[in-house]
Tab-separated table of C-alpha atoms in Angstrom:
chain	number	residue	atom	x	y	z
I	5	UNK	CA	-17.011	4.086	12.973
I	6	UNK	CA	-20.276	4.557	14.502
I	7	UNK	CA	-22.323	1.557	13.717
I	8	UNK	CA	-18.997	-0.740	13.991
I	9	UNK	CA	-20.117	-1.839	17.548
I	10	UNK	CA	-24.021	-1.925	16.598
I	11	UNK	CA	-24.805	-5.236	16.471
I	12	UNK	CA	-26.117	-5.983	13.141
I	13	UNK	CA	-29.588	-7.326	14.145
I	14	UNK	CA	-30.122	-3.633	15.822
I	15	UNK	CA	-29.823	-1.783	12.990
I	16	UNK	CA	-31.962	-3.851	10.764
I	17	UNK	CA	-35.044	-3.698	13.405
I	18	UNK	CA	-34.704	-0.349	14.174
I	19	UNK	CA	-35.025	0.499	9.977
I	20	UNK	CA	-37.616	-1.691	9.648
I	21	UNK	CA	-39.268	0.139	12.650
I	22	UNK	CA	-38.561	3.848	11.157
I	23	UNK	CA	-39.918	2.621	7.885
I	24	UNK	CA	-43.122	1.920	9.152
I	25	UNK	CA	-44.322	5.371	10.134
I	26	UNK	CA	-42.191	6.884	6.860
I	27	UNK	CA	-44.141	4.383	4.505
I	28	UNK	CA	-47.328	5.734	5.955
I	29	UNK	CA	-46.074	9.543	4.699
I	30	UNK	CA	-48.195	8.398	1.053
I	31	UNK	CA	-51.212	8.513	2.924
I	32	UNK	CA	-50.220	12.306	3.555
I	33	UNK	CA	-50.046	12.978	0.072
I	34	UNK	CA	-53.170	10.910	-1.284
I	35	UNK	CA	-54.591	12.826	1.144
I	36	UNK	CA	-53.230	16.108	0.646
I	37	UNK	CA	-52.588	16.378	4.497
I	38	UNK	CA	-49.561	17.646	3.517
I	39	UNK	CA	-51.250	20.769	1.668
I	40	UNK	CA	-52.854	21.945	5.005
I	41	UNK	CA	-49.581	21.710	6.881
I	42	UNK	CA	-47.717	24.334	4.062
I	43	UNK	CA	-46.334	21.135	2.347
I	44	UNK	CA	-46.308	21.893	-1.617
I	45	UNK	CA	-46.628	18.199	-3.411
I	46	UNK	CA	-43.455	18.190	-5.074
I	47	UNK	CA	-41.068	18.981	-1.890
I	48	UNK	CA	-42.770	16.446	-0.052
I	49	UNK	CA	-42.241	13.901	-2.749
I	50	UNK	CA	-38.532	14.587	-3.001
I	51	UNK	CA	-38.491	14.809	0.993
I	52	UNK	CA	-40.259	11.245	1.531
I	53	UNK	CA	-37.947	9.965	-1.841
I	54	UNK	CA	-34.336	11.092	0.009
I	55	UNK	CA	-35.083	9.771	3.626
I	56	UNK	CA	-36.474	6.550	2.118
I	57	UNK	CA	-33.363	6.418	0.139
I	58	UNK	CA	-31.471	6.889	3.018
I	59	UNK	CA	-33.280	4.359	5.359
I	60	UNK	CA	-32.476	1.635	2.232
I	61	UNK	CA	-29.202	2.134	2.754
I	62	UNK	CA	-28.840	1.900	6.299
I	63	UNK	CA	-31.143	-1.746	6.028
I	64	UNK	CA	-28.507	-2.702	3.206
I	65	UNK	CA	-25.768	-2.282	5.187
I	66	UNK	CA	-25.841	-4.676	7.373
I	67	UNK	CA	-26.314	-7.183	4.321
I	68	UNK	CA	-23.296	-6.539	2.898
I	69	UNK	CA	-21.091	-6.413	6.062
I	70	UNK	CA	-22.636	-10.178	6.055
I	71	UNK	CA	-21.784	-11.052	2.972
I	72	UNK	CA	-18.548	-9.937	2.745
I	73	UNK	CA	-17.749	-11.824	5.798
I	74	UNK	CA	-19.527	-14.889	4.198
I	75	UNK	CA	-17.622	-15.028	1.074
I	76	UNK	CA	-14.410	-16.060	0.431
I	77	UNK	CA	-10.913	-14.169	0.448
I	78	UNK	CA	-10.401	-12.194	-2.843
I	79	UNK	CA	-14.051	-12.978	-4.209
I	80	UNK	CA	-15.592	-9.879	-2.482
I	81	UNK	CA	-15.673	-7.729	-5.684
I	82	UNK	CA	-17.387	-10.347	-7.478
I	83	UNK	CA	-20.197	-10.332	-4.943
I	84	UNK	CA	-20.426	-6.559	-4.700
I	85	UNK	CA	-21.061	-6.159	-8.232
I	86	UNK	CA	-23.635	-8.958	-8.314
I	87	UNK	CA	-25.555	-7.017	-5.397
């Protein structure tokens, strides 16, 4: 119920904005930035892995609110499963 009165076009700039700076992390760990802040390389791998999984979802969203108010009636599952 949250993002219901988000406008659409909002929440796909504002992921696209947070996955700027989160796509940078990598240069962290090529780095191994992350070693002098206490960071072992494996937790910040599965760190950077879950909030960019997250983030993909929240940018897929709004696609498939759109598409399932593209398609027609009783088609929907046919669509989802072809995402």
């Amino acid at each position: 119920q949250y993002l219901r009165r988000v406008p659409i076009k909002d929440v796909l700039f504002w992921t696209s904005i947070a996955s700027v700076p989160l796509g940078l992390t990598q240069l962290l760990l090529i780095s191994h930035y992350n070693r002098e802040l206490g960071i072992p390389d494996g937790a910040f791998v599965f760190g950077d892995d879950v909030v960019f999984s997250i983030l993909g979802e929240f940018a897929f969203l709004p696609t498939l609110v759109l598409a399932a108010r593209l398609c027609p009636p009783g088609i929907e599952a046919v669509l989802f499963a072809t995402l």
